[in-house]
Amino acid sequence: FTYALRAVEALRDQQQLALKGNVELHFTYDEEFGGEKGPGWLLDKGVTQPDLMIAAGFSYQVVTAHNGCLQMEVTVHGKMAHAAVPHTGVDALQGAVHILNALYAENARYKATIRSKVPGIDYPYINVGLIQGGTNTNVIPGKVVLKLDRRMIPEENSAEVEADIRRVITEAAATRPGVSVDIRRLLMAHALQPLPGNQPLVDALSKHGAVVFGEEIPVSGTPLYTDVRLYCERGIPAVIYGAGPRTVLESNAKRADEHVDLQDLRRATRVPVGTVSIQEPEHRWWTQYGLSSPEALIKLYAQRSNCLRVVDRNGGLQMRNTERGLGASGELQRGSNVGAGQVKAADYALVPDIT
């Protein structure tokens, strides 16, 4: 969020822009657990009611959709016994292995038959990330606990996905005599679906990002899940963009050296920036006070704000037109870059006038 802090600081310092409205920074601590106690609570209690929302993400794409996530805890029960007399017990670990094989077989089916139409998202996946069980090497395990993560593509129905996972686990356990299971949902995070109102954010970030990074910044989805979905579920248009690499793999996510490239951070800070054209008014009011035009000073403040880039519509544009005229008359060297389509559009116009 450093890039967002710097952007807010620039907006705060640039008082002459007469900004209206509020900018809020939401620092959440529970995204890994669904966000219900952080942004979910703020939204439910009406503490925050934003019109638009930008969440931290990657620098090379504007994300408008992401996977959902179902997390479950599966407790496999057997019967403890001494390893010397295994026939007196029921091995819960063998039952768990049977369930694991059934779950992993689902991954092969997903990859072959279920595909998302959202760029950046492929197919669903089940990951068993934690296994606990047993008491010692000479004891038949009486209980094994599995914790799994099922990623859901935006096109899937989360209730149907959960019902199907429960079916697979229950049917697998039923083939092992003496084995029973308890299944508990830990998290249900729905997929992020884009709202039509996010288009101004998408357009601005894509356009300015392309200028800063020198390449197209596409709109895509991500296989991650975030608490951004909580805002969109409440009708608040949102996008995900920030300082980060091209892929999750490049960031070394969930590893000891997870990191952000500082060059990406510096450039991403400049992306939420608009272009401004500074035009002198028809009445040059400063002459009666013996002052010079404020254009140069305003340009300096705009550039230092880091939230605006100045496009010249006065002397610079006149010089550009002169060069283009020379090019049209054949006076310039061949290959000179003075053709059409080279002038950047201004997002805002600023006229230093007194009324």
XYZ file of C-alpha atoms in Angstrom:
355
model
C 0.000 0.000 0.000
C 2.997 2.338 -0.098
C 2.006 3.502 -3.578
C -1.461 4.407 -2.295
C -0.061 6.310 0.665
C 2.184 8.340 -1.594
C -0.711 9.128 -3.912
C -2.859 10.302 -0.989
C -0.018 12.451 0.341
C 0.300 14.116 -3.050
C -3.423 14.806 -3.173
C -3.311 16.273 0.325
C -0.433 18.599 -0.518
C -1.934 19.822 -3.795
C -4.551 22.064 -2.182
C -5.059 24.363 -5.187
C -6.811 21.527 -7.063
C -9.873 22.019 -4.845
C -10.458 18.295 -4.456
C -13.866 17.171 -3.250
C -14.817 14.030 -1.353
C -12.779 11.716 0.841
C -10.048 9.168 0.234
C -9.947 6.295 2.712
C -7.189 3.733 3.224
C -8.468 0.430 4.583
C -5.702 -1.609 6.204
C -7.080 -5.109 6.666
C -5.594 -7.877 8.768
C -7.807 -10.848 7.999
C -7.795 -11.247 4.224
C -6.314 -14.755 4.555
C -9.375 -15.678 6.614
C -11.969 -14.086 4.356
C -12.026 -10.459 5.468
C -15.322 -10.737 7.353
C -13.887 -9.281 10.574
C -12.043 -6.451 8.818
C -13.637 -4.795 5.769
C -16.714 -7.009 6.137
C -17.405 -5.518 9.569
C -16.755 -1.947 8.376
C -19.196 -2.412 5.503
C -21.873 -4.172 7.554
C -21.808 -1.456 10.244
C -21.913 1.358 7.701
C -18.592 2.749 8.956
C -17.462 3.039 5.348
C -19.609 3.691 2.284
C -17.230 4.319 -0.632
C -18.327 5.098 -4.170
C -15.333 3.348 -5.771
C -12.548 1.128 -4.506
C -9.008 0.213 -5.626
C -7.269 -2.681 -3.871
C -3.596 -3.613 -3.916
C -2.643 -5.946 -6.743
C -0.203 -6.350 -9.621
C 1.281 -3.646 -11.854
C 0.874 -5.322 -15.238
C -2.867 -5.946 -15.287
C -6.042 -4.406 -13.932
C -7.893 -7.218 -12.187
C -11.690 -7.115 -12.193
C -12.518 -10.758 -11.337
C -11.057 -13.505 -9.190
C -11.694 -17.021 -7.975
C -13.799 -17.937 -5.004
C -12.456 -20.160 -2.243
C -14.041 -22.892 -0.146
C -11.985 -24.122 2.809
C -13.037 -27.211 4.748
C -11.831 -29.362 7.627
C -12.330 -33.114 7.275
C -11.898 -35.288 10.382
C -11.461 -38.980 9.580
C -12.326 -41.301 12.479
C -11.085 -44.841 12.904
C -10.143 -46.864 15.990
C -6.800 -46.708 17.758
C -4.987 -49.973 18.399
C -1.520 -51.324 19.087
C 0.468 -51.856 15.901
C 1.236 -55.392 17.029
C -2.452 -56.291 16.693
C -3.640 -54.095 13.796
C -6.768 -56.178 13.234
C -8.171 -54.803 16.516
C -8.250 -51.272 15.179
C -9.407 -49.241 12.180
C -6.675 -47.245 10.484
C -7.946 -43.675 10.030
C -4.889 -42.788 7.948
C -5.710 -45.442 5.353
C -9.229 -44.033 5.249
C -7.775 -40.532 4.789
C -5.553 -41.730 1.921
C -8.634 -43.156 0.190
C -10.387 -39.801 0.571
C -7.310 -37.935 -0.701
C -7.172 -40.112 -3.814
C -10.842 -39.356 -4.505
C -10.271 -35.608 -4.074
C -7.204 -35.532 -6.290
C -9.106 -37.460 -8.965
C -11.502 -34.510 -9.033
C -8.616 -32.233 -10.043
C -8.040 -34.319 -13.166
C -11.749 -34.079 -13.977
C -11.805 -30.308 -13.435
C -8.848 -29.749 -15.740
C -10.418 -31.864 -18.483
C -13.988 -30.563 -18.324
C -14.272 -27.171 -16.548
C -12.700 -23.993 -17.911
C -13.281 -20.345 -17.103
C -13.916 -17.777 -19.831
C -12.209 -15.080 -17.736
C -8.667 -14.268 -18.966
C -6.132 -15.146 -16.272
C -8.298 -17.864 -14.711
C -8.115 -21.469 -15.904
C -9.867 -24.260 -14.000
C -10.901 -25.173 -10.431
C -8.466 -26.902 -8.109
C -8.464 -28.748 -4.783
C -5.433 -28.405 -2.530
C -5.003 -30.298 0.741
C -2.631 -28.032 2.617
C -2.575 -29.522 6.128
C -2.689 -33.097 7.460
C -2.542 -34.018 11.153
C -3.018 -37.393 12.817
C -1.689 -40.316 14.783
C 0.063 -40.468 18.128
C 3.149 -42.651 17.648
C 4.868 -45.056 15.267
C 3.556 -48.118 17.105
C -0.083 -47.019 17.244
C -2.760 -47.483 14.571
C -4.038 -43.910 13.922
C -7.515 -43.379 15.301
C -8.003 -39.879 13.875
C -6.646 -37.868 10.983
C -7.576 -34.256 10.174
C -7.339 -32.825 6.656
C -7.739 -29.173 5.729
C -8.490 -28.421 2.096
C -8.838 -25.427 -0.177
C -11.126 -25.584 -3.230
C -10.685 -22.711 -5.713
C -13.909 -21.863 -7.556
C -13.921 -20.137 -10.931
C -16.369 -17.213 -11.322
C -18.780 -19.306 -13.411
C -19.319 -21.904 -10.660
C -22.119 -21.989 -8.075
C -20.496 -22.090 -4.632
C -23.327 -24.008 -2.961
C -23.184 -26.694 -5.636
C -19.408 -26.914 -5.315
C -19.623 -27.470 -1.558
C -22.328 -30.103 -1.923
C -20.223 -31.967 -4.493
C -17.091 -31.942 -2.313
C -19.082 -33.311 0.606
C -20.443 -36.040 -1.655
C -16.982 -37.083 -2.852
C -15.631 -37.283 0.707
C -18.643 -39.150 2.104
C -18.712 -41.699 -0.717
C -14.982 -42.371 -0.403
C -15.226 -42.862 3.352
C -18.183 -45.222 2.955
C -16.004 -47.738 1.083
C -13.751 -48.181 4.155
C -15.399 -50.304 6.867
C -15.306 -48.698 10.303
C -14.288 -45.270 8.976
C -16.492 -42.219 9.526
C -15.991 -38.536 8.748
C -16.979 -35.137 10.090
C -16.916 -32.285 7.557
C -16.813 -28.655 8.640
C -16.756 -25.540 6.489
C -14.044 -23.079 7.499
C -14.480 -20.408 4.823
C -16.756 -19.601 1.921
C -15.357 -16.702 -0.114
C -17.387 -16.081 -3.249
C -15.769 -15.206 -6.559
C -15.337 -11.558 -7.526
C -17.679 -10.509 -10.318
C -17.042 -7.142 -12.019
C -19.646 -4.381 -11.676
C -20.430 -2.057 -14.618
C -19.560 1.008 -12.538
C -15.879 0.064 -12.402
C -15.224 1.180 -15.983
C -13.869 4.665 -15.102
C -11.277 3.031 -12.835
C -10.426 0.387 -15.427
C -10.025 2.943 -18.222
C -7.896 5.349 -16.191
C -5.551 2.694 -14.788
C -5.149 0.928 -18.134
C -4.460 4.173 -19.987
C -2.030 5.667 -17.495
C -0.389 2.313 -16.803
C 0.391 1.856 -20.492
C 2.147 5.247 -20.536
C 4.187 4.577 -17.390
C 5.155 0.964 -18.151
C 5.443 1.357 -21.906
C 3.178 -1.601 -22.662
C -0.487 -2.499 -22.703
C -2.033 -3.012 -19.257
C -4.807 -5.548 -19.936
C -7.933 -6.266 -17.922
C -7.921 -9.785 -16.515
C -8.907 -12.084 -13.686
C -6.697 -13.804 -11.128
C -6.898 -17.271 -9.528
C -6.369 -15.660 -6.134
C -9.232 -14.622 -3.870
C -9.373 -11.304 -2.004
C -11.638 -9.298 0.275
C -12.411 -6.985 -2.670
C -15.383 -9.269 -3.316
C -16.993 -7.949 -0.102
C -17.175 -4.454 -1.599
C -18.610 -5.645 -4.914
C -21.161 -7.837 -3.117
C -22.463 -4.608 -1.603
C -22.660 -2.832 -4.957
C -19.376 -0.896 -4.719
C -17.448 -0.989 -8.031
C -13.868 -2.079 -7.445
C -10.672 -3.045 -9.230
C -7.385 -4.581 -8.105
C -4.205 -2.763 -9.109
C -0.963 -1.887 -7.384
C 2.753 -2.592 -7.054
C 3.562 -6.148 -8.015
C 5.090 -8.449 -10.647
C 3.401 -10.013 -13.660
C 2.497 -13.271 -11.931
C 2.041 -14.803 -8.495
C 5.023 -17.056 -9.237
C 7.342 -14.085 -9.841
C 6.473 -12.665 -6.423
C 7.487 -15.918 -4.660
C 4.167 -15.778 -2.825
C 3.895 -17.925 0.318
C 7.655 -18.442 0.380
C 10.350 -16.957 2.583
C 11.513 -14.476 -0.063
C 8.126 -13.078 -1.141
C 8.891 -9.611 -2.456
C 8.014 -6.629 -4.637
C 10.391 -5.171 -7.220
C 11.118 -1.574 -6.188
C 11.024 -0.431 -9.812
C 7.459 -1.764 -10.073
C 6.628 0.102 -6.861
C 8.004 3.379 -8.178
C 6.206 3.100 -11.487
C 2.912 1.892 -10.010
C 2.912 4.985 -7.796
C 2.759 7.106 -10.936
C -0.102 5.205 -12.578
C -3.072 6.712 -10.654
C -2.140 10.023 -12.307
C -4.091 12.209 -14.691
C -2.993 14.632 -17.403
C -3.853 18.315 -17.153
C -3.842 21.109 -19.706
C -3.179 24.583 -18.269
C -4.850 27.325 -20.312
C -4.467 31.037 -19.835
C -7.793 32.903 -19.468
C -8.902 35.446 -22.060
C -8.524 38.244 -19.510
C -4.937 38.376 -18.269
C -5.838 39.656 -14.818
C -2.261 39.485 -13.463
C -1.026 42.335 -15.689
C -2.918 44.956 -13.672
C -0.956 43.865 -10.596
C 2.383 43.937 -12.383
C 2.690 40.165 -12.179
C 3.779 37.587 -14.719
C 1.621 34.691 -15.889
C 1.091 32.022 -13.169
C 1.307 29.269 -15.792
C 4.907 28.284 -15.014
C 4.276 28.154 -11.248
C 1.117 26.051 -11.654
C 2.962 23.654 -13.962
C 5.686 23.252 -11.335
C 3.176 22.484 -8.567
C 1.294 20.056 -10.787
C 4.458 18.139 -11.651
C 5.639 18.012 -8.034
C 2.276 16.713 -6.877
C 2.986 13.341 -8.581
C -0.736 13.106 -9.293
C -0.804 15.131 -12.544
C 1.225 15.234 -15.741
C 1.117 18.498 -17.666
C 0.403 18.500 -21.397
C 1.441 21.757 -23.070
C -1.309 23.527 -25.009
C 0.439 26.892 -25.287
C 3.969 27.550 -26.548
C 4.870 23.880 -26.740
C 1.858 23.049 -28.892
C 2.566 26.004 -31.171
C 6.110 24.756 -31.701
C 4.765 21.286 -32.389
C 2.416 22.660 -35.044
C 5.281 24.568 -36.604
C 7.307 21.362 -36.882
C 4.340 19.541 -38.362
C 3.963 22.307 -40.953
C 7.623 21.934 -41.894
C 7.114 18.222 -42.205
C 4.087 18.686 -44.464
C 6.102 20.996 -46.731
C 8.908 18.474 -47.042
C 11.499 20.574 -45.210
C 12.216 18.064 -42.435
C 14.423 14.982 -42.689
C 12.715 11.788 -43.766
C 11.416 9.637 -40.908
C 10.876 12.566 -38.548
C 8.184 11.650 -36.003
C 5.767 14.534 -36.507
C 2.744 12.622 -37.794
C -0.772 12.587 -36.408
C -1.655 10.702 -33.240
C 1.368 11.928 -31.226
C -0.387 14.423 -28.929
C -1.554 13.067 -25.564
C -5.089 13.925 -24.511
C -5.687 15.938 -21.344
C -7.913 14.433 -18.650
C -8.437 17.836 -16.988
C -8.236 21.497 -17.965
C -7.050 24.119 -15.462
C -7.657 27.834 -16.107
C -5.994 30.199 -13.559
C -8.731 32.818 -13.503
C -10.194 35.106 -10.836
C -13.945 35.656 -10.694
